[in-house]
Coordinates of C-alpha atoms in Angstrom, one line a residue:
M1 CA 0.0 0.0 0.0
H2 CA 0.9 3.6 -0.3
V3 CA 0.9 5.0 3.2
L4 CA 1.0 8.7 4.3
I5 CA 2.3 9.4 7.9
T6 CA 1.5 12.9 9.0
G7 CA 4.1 13.7 11.5
G8 CA 5.9 10.8 10.0
A9 CA 9.6 12.3 11.0
G10 CA 8.8 12.4 14.6
F11 CA 9.5 9.7 17.3
I12 CA 6.6 7.2 16.5
G13 CA 6.4 8.2 12.9
S14 CA 9.9 7.8 11.9
R15 CA 10.0 4.2 13.5
L16 CA 6.8 3.4 12.0
A17 CA 8.0 4.4 8.4
R18 CA 10.9 2.1 8.8
R19 CA 8.7 -0.8 9.8
L20 CA 6.1 -0.2 6.8
V21 CA 8.9 0.0 4.2
A22 CA 10.4 -3.2 5.6
D23 CA 7.0 -4.7 5.1
G24 CA 6.9 -3.9 1.5
H25 CA 4.6 -0.6 1.6
R26 CA 5.4 2.7 0.2
V27 CA 5.7 5.7 2.7
R28 CA 5.1 9.4 2.2
V29 CA 6.1 11.5 5.3
L30 CA 4.5 14.9 5.8
D31 CA 6.2 16.8 8.7
A32 CA 6.5 20.5 9.8
L33 CA 9.9 19.6 11.3
I34 CA 9.4 22.0 14.2
A35 CA 12.5 23.2 16.0
Q36 CA 11.2 22.1 19.3
V37 CA 11.5 18.2 18.2
H38 CA 14.0 18.6 15.4
G39 CA 16.2 21.6 16.2
E40 CA 16.7 24.6 14.5
D41 CA 18.2 23.2 11.5
P42 CA 16.5 19.9 10.9
E43 CA 18.4 19.0 7.8
T44 CA 21.4 18.7 9.9
T45 CA 20.4 18.3 13.4
S46 CA 17.5 15.9 13.2
T47 CA 18.6 12.2 13.5
L48 CA 14.9 11.3 13.0
L49 CA 14.6 13.1 9.7
A50 CA 17.8 11.3 8.6
S51 CA 16.3 8.0 9.4
V52 CA 13.6 8.4 6.9
R53 CA 15.1 10.5 4.3
D54 CA 16.3 7.6 2.4
I55 CA 13.5 5.3 2.5
A56 CA 10.3 7.5 2.3
E57 CA 9.3 10.5 0.3
V58 CA 9.5 13.3 2.7
Q59 CA 7.5 16.4 2.2
R60 CA 8.1 19.3 4.6
G61 CA 4.7 20.9 5.4
S62 CA 1.9 21.2 7.9
V63 CA -1.4 19.8 8.5
T64 CA -2.7 23.3 9.1
S65 CA -2.0 24.1 5.4
V66 CA -4.7 22.7 2.8
D67 CA -2.3 22.9 0.1
D68 CA 0.3 20.8 2.0
L69 CA -2.4 18.2 2.9
R70 CA -3.7 18.1 -0.7
T71 CA -0.4 17.5 -2.1
A72 CA 0.6 14.8 0.6
L73 CA -2.8 12.9 0.0
L74 CA -2.1 12.3 -3.6
D75 CA -2.4 8.4 -4.5
V76 CA -2.5 7.4 -1.0
D77 CA -4.2 4.4 0.3
V78 CA -4.1 4.7 4.1
V79 CA -3.3 7.8 6.2
V80 CA -1.6 7.3 9.7
H81 CA -2.3 10.8 11.3
L82 CA 0.3 11.4 14.0
A83 CA 1.0 15.0 13.5
A84 CA 0.2 16.8 16.7
E85 CA 1.4 19.3 19.3
T86 CA 2.4 17.1 22.3
G87 CA 2.9 18.2 26.1
T88 CA 0.2 18.3 28.7
G89 CA 1.8 21.4 30.6
Q90 CA 2.6 23.4 27.5
S91 CA -0.9 22.8 26.2
M92 CA -2.5 24.7 29.0
Y93 CA -0.6 28.0 28.0
E94 CA -0.2 27.7 24.4
I95 CA -3.9 26.9 24.0
D96 CA -4.2 28.4 20.4
R97 CA -1.4 26.5 19.0
Y98 CA -2.4 23.1 20.4
V99 CA -6.0 23.7 19.0
E100 CA -4.9 24.9 15.7
V101 CA -2.6 22.1 14.9
N102 CA -4.3 19.2 16.5
I103 CA -7.9 20.0 16.1
G104 CA -7.7 22.4 13.0
G105 CA -5.2 20.2 11.2
T106 CA -7.4 17.0 11.6
A107 CA -10.5 19.1 10.5
K108 CA -8.6 20.1 7.3
L109 CA -7.7 16.5 6.7
M110 CA -11.2 15.2 7.1
D111 CA -12.7 18.2 5.0
L112 CA -10.4 17.4 2.2
L113 CA -11.4 13.6 2.3
T114 CA -14.9 14.8 2.5
N115 CA -15.0 17.2 -0.3
E116 CA -12.3 16.4 -2.8
S117 CA -11.4 13.0 -4.9
H118 CA -8.9 10.7 -3.2
T119 CA -7.7 6.9 -3.0
V120 CA -7.7 6.8 0.7
R121 CA -9.4 3.6 2.3
R122 CA -8.4 3.9 5.8
V123 CA -7.5 6.5 8.2
V124 CA -5.5 5.6 11.6
V125 CA -5.7 8.4 14.1
A126 CA -3.2 8.6 17.1
S127 CA -5.5 9.4 20.2
S128 CA -4.1 9.4 23.7
R129 CA -4.9 8.0 27.2
S130 CA -5.0 11.7 28.2
I131 CA -8.7 11.8 26.9
Y132 CA -9.9 9.7 30.0
G133 CA -8.9 12.1 32.4
E134 CA -8.4 10.4 35.7
G135 CA -9.7 7.2 34.1
A136 CA -11.4 4.3 36.0
Y137 CA -11.5 3.6 39.7
R138 CA -13.2 1.3 42.1
T139 CA -14.8 2.0 45.1
T140 CA -14.9 0.0 48.3
A141 CA -18.4 -1.4 47.4
G142 CA -16.8 -2.6 44.2
R143 CA -18.5 -0.1 41.7
T144 CA -16.6 1.3 38.9
V145 CA -16.6 5.0 38.7
Y146 CA -14.9 7.7 36.7
P147 CA -13.9 10.4 39.3
P148 CA -13.7 14.3 38.6
H149 CA -10.3 15.9 38.3
R150 CA -8.5 16.4 41.4
S151 CA -9.0 20.0 43.0
D152 CA -6.4 22.7 43.2
A153 CA -7.4 23.0 46.9
A154 CA -6.8 19.4 47.8
L155 CA -3.5 19.2 46.0
A156 CA -2.2 22.4 47.5
A157 CA -2.9 20.5 50.9
G158 CA -0.9 17.6 49.9
D159 CA -4.0 15.3 49.2
F160 CA -3.2 13.7 46.2
A161 CA -5.4 10.7 46.4
V162 CA -8.4 10.4 43.8
R163 CA -11.6 10.6 45.7
G164 CA -15.3 10.2 45.0
D165 CA -18.0 12.7 45.7
D166 CA -18.2 11.5 49.1
G167 CA -14.6 11.8 49.8
E168 CA -13.9 8.3 49.8
A169 CA -10.3 7.3 48.5
L170 CA -10.7 5.2 45.2
Q171 CA -8.6 2.4 44.0
M172 CA -7.3 2.6 40.4
V173 CA -8.3 -0.1 38.0
P174 CA -7.3 -0.6 34.3
T175 CA -9.2 1.9 32.0
A176 CA -11.0 0.2 29.0
E177 CA -12.1 1.9 25.8
D178 CA -15.7 2.4 26.9
A179 CA -14.7 4.6 29.9
A180 CA -16.2 8.0 30.2
L181 CA -14.0 10.6 28.5
H182 CA -13.3 13.8 30.4
P183 CA -9.9 15.1 29.7
S184 CA -8.2 17.3 32.4
S185 CA -5.9 19.2 30.0
V186 CA -6.1 21.2 26.7
Y187 CA -3.9 18.4 25.1
G188 CA -6.4 15.7 26.3
I189 CA -9.3 17.9 25.0
T190 CA -7.6 18.3 21.5
K191 CA -6.8 14.5 21.3
Q192 CA -10.4 13.7 22.0
M193 CA -11.4 16.0 19.2
Q194 CA -9.0 14.5 16.7
E195 CA -10.2 11.2 17.5
S196 CA -13.7 12.2 17.4
L197 CA -13.5 13.9 14.0
V198 CA -11.9 10.8 12.4
M199 CA -14.1 8.2 13.9
T200 CA -17.4 10.0 13.0
V201 CA -16.4 11.6 9.7
A202 CA -14.6 8.9 7.9
P203 CA -17.4 6.0 8.2
A204 CA -19.9 8.6 6.9
I205 CA -17.6 9.1 3.5
G206 CA -17.0 5.5 3.3
V207 CA -13.3 5.5 4.6
E208 CA -12.5 2.9 7.4
A209 CA -11.2 4.6 10.7
V210 CA -9.1 3.3 13.4
G211 CA -8.4 5.0 16.7
L212 CA -5.4 4.3 18.9
R213 CA -5.3 5.7 22.4
Y214 CA -1.5 5.7 23.1
Q215 CA -0.3 5.4 26.6
N216 CA 3.0 7.0 27.6
V217 CA 5.6 6.0 24.8
Y218 CA 9.1 5.7 25.4
G219 CA 12.2 4.3 23.9
P220 CA 15.4 5.1 21.7
G221 CA 14.7 8.1 19.4
Q222 CA 12.6 10.0 22.0
S223 CA 13.8 13.5 22.1
L224 CA 16.5 14.2 24.9
K225 CA 16.1 18.0 24.6
N226 CA 12.4 18.7 24.2
P227 CA 11.2 19.6 27.7
Y228 CA 7.8 18.6 26.9
T229 CA 8.6 15.0 26.1
G230 CA 8.3 12.0 28.6
I231 CA 9.8 11.8 32.0
L232 CA 12.3 9.0 31.0
S233 CA 13.9 11.3 28.5
I234 CA 13.9 14.2 31.0
F235 CA 15.3 12.3 34.0
S236 CA 17.9 10.6 31.6
T237 CA 19.2 13.9 30.7
L238 CA 19.3 15.2 34.3
I239 CA 21.3 12.0 35.3
R240 CA 23.9 12.4 32.7
Q241 CA 24.2 16.0 33.5
G242 CA 24.6 15.2 37.3
Q243 CA 21.7 17.4 38.2
D244 CA 19.0 16.9 40.9
I245 CA 15.7 15.3 40.1
D246 CA 12.8 16.8 41.6
I247 CA 9.8 14.5 41.8
F248 CA 6.2 16.1 41.8
E249 CA 3.5 15.1 44.5
D250 CA 4.6 12.2 46.4
G251 CA 6.2 10.1 43.9
E252 CA 3.6 7.4 43.9
E253 CA 1.7 8.9 40.9
S254 CA 1.9 6.0 38.0
R255 CA 1.9 5.8 34.3
D256 CA 1.4 3.1 31.8
F257 CA 4.7 3.1 30.1
V258 CA 4.7 1.4 26.6
Y259 CA 7.9 0.6 24.7
I260 CA 8.2 2.3 21.2
D261 CA 8.5 -1.1 19.2
D262 CA 5.5 -2.5 20.8
V263 CA 3.4 0.8 19.6
V264 CA 4.9 0.5 16.1
E265 CA 3.6 -3.1 16.0
A266 CA 0.2 -2.2 17.1
T267 CA 0.1 0.8 14.6
A268 CA 1.2 -1.5 11.8
L269 CA -1.7 -3.8 12.6
A270 CA -4.0 -0.8 12.7
V271 CA -2.7 0.1 9.2
S272 CA -3.5 -3.4 7.7
H273 CA -5.5 -5.7 9.8
P274 CA -9.2 -6.1 8.5
D275 CA -10.7 -6.3 11.7
A276 CA -9.2 -3.0 13.0
A277 CA -11.8 -1.2 10.8
G278 CA -14.0 1.0 12.9
E279 CA -12.5 0.2 16.3
V280 CA -10.7 2.1 19.0
F281 CA -7.8 0.6 20.9
N282 CA -5.8 1.3 24.0
V283 CA -2.1 0.6 23.1
G284 CA -0.2 0.2 26.5
S285 CA 1.7 -2.2 28.4
G286 CA -1.2 -2.9 30.9
S287 CA 1.1 -2.1 33.8
A288 CA 1.3 0.8 36.0
T289 CA 4.7 2.2 37.2
S290 CA 5.1 4.9 39.6
V291 CA 7.5 7.9 39.1
S292 CA 9.6 6.8 42.1
E293 CA 10.0 3.4 40.4
V294 CA 11.1 5.0 37.1
V295 CA 13.7 7.0 38.9
E296 CA 15.1 3.8 40.6
T297 CA 14.9 2.0 37.4
L298 CA 17.1 4.4 35.5
F299 CA 19.5 4.8 38.5
R300 CA 20.1 1.0 38.3
C301 CA 20.5 1.1 34.3
F302 CA 22.7 4.0 34.6
G303 CA 24.7 2.6 37.3
E304 CA 24.8 6.0 39.0
R305 CA 22.4 8.1 41.3
V306 CA 21.9 11.8 41.6
P307 CA 20.2 13.7 44.5
T308 CA 16.5 13.2 44.4
R309 CA 13.8 15.3 46.1
I310 CA 10.0 14.6 46.6
T311 CA 8.7 18.1 46.3
G312 CA 5.2 17.8 46.9
S313 CA 4.7 20.3 43.9
Y314 CA 2.0 19.5 41.4
R315 CA 1.0 20.6 37.8
L316 CA -2.6 21.4 36.9
G317 CA -3.9 19.3 34.5
D318 CA -2.0 16.2 35.6
I319 CA -3.6 13.1 36.6
R320 CA -2.7 10.7 39.6
H321 CA -2.7 7.3 37.9
N322 CA -3.2 5.5 34.7
V323 CA -3.2 1.9 33.4
A324 CA -4.7 0.7 30.1
D325 CA -7.1 -2.4 29.7
T326 CA -5.5 -3.8 26.7
T327 CA -8.1 -6.8 26.2
H328 CA -9.7 -5.4 23.1
L329 CA -6.4 -5.1 21.3
E330 CA -5.4 -8.5 22.3
R331 CA -8.8 -10.1 21.4
T332 CA -9.3 -8.3 18.1
L333 CA -5.9 -8.1 16.5
G334 CA -4.0 -10.8 18.6
F335 CA -1.5 -8.3 20.0
R336 CA 0.2 -8.3 23.3
P337 CA 3.1 -5.9 24.2
A338 CA 6.5 -8.0 24.2
V339 CA 8.9 -5.7 26.0
S340 CA 8.6 -5.3 29.8
F341 CA 9.5 -1.9 31.5
A342 CA 12.7 -3.4 32.9
E343 CA 14.0 -4.5 29.4
G344 CA 12.7 -1.3 27.7
V345 CA 14.5 0.9 30.0
E346 CA 17.6 -1.1 29.6
R347 CA 17.4 -0.6 25.7
F348 CA 16.5 3.0 26.3
V349 CA 19.6 3.9 28.4
E350 CA 22.0 1.9 26.1
W351 CA 20.8 4.3 23.3
V352 CA 20.8 7.3 25.6
R353 CA 24.6 6.6 26.4
S354 CA 25.5 7.0 22.7
E355 CA 23.8 10.1 22.2
P356 CA 25.3 13.6 23.1
I357 CA 24.4 15.1 26.4
E358 CA 21.8 17.7 25.8
T359 CA 21.9 21.2 27.8
G360 CA 18.1 20.8 27.9
S361 CA 15.6 23.5 28.8
Y362 CA 13.6 21.5 31.3
R363 CA 14.1 23.9 34.2
R364 CA 13.1 26.9 32.0
S365 CA 9.7 24.9 31.0
L366 CA 9.0 24.5 34.6
E367 CA 9.6 28.3 35.2
E368 CA 7.1 29.0 32.5
L369 CA 4.4 26.8 34.0
A370 CA 5.2 28.3 37.6
A371 CA 4.9 31.9 36.1
R372 CA 1.3 30.9 34.8
K373 CA 0.6 29.3 38.1
L374 CA 0.1 26.0 36.5
L375 CA 3.0 24.6 38.5
K376 CA 2.5 25.0 42.3

């Protein structure tokens, strides 16, 4: 097939491009090559771009441009729509940019497919676990609930637990695809809209749609200088710089970390598997790992430690826990993640050691959040 990957020179997209080409598909990449991800001079600084330049047709352009999209869609069978601004914290103060790229770009894509002739048979959209907000929890009575966002007042008082309407502390359970959707950040809102636009419009125009709700993706190739990327990259850079690590809340907040190769495998199935059509899937490991566990795992893999502080600080828009219920993905597409967190971090750290030590701008990003009263 001829596959267009929007955002195809990014962390996930570049690896997916290589996988699809290896499977015999022809790949076109549309990517804006923004400096935050690729550096000021992508042609010379972006290793991700270099990894796809010789195997795929690369078109520099934006999903916010109808002309760029129209060119990119020529003679394409499948679109994998990964292009998006990513970063929960940044989304809370760069609202217009996130909405324009994530929602506006997806709207333009679907508008073109609706109103102009094309050859597209399937659209795979990268959604996110962020659309669940706090996700699924269970009461002491055994009832599954979808609690509201934690309040600023409770967080300021050091009460980081997720509670029900009656104040009862709730127990996290895996979140399935039929959970209530109530994102707690602008980023989450935009990902919900991206998914909804594709899953609603595509079937109405005779195009198959597949939604992938990615959990916390990590692995070799993830940016080590983008301060809005995952904590594994951020903490790894701090360790190599010999800088202190500050952990928000009490360190017990957790995430579902899924290795890049597993994400690529699931996405490749979404491109070609006939049973994927019309479905939405969680793509995760199905296991929760606390931030404190992340730090200790990195220390073990690097063989060195830096001072660590549990700060009690918190970011508005952050959730407490998440873990995906991946049953639907396994039953429908026969896919189970193959890389454990321990093995994945070992591979990641081995790659990090081969990369230059980045100066990074993580501290500045925290100052920007604090200045807007989003980090407290």
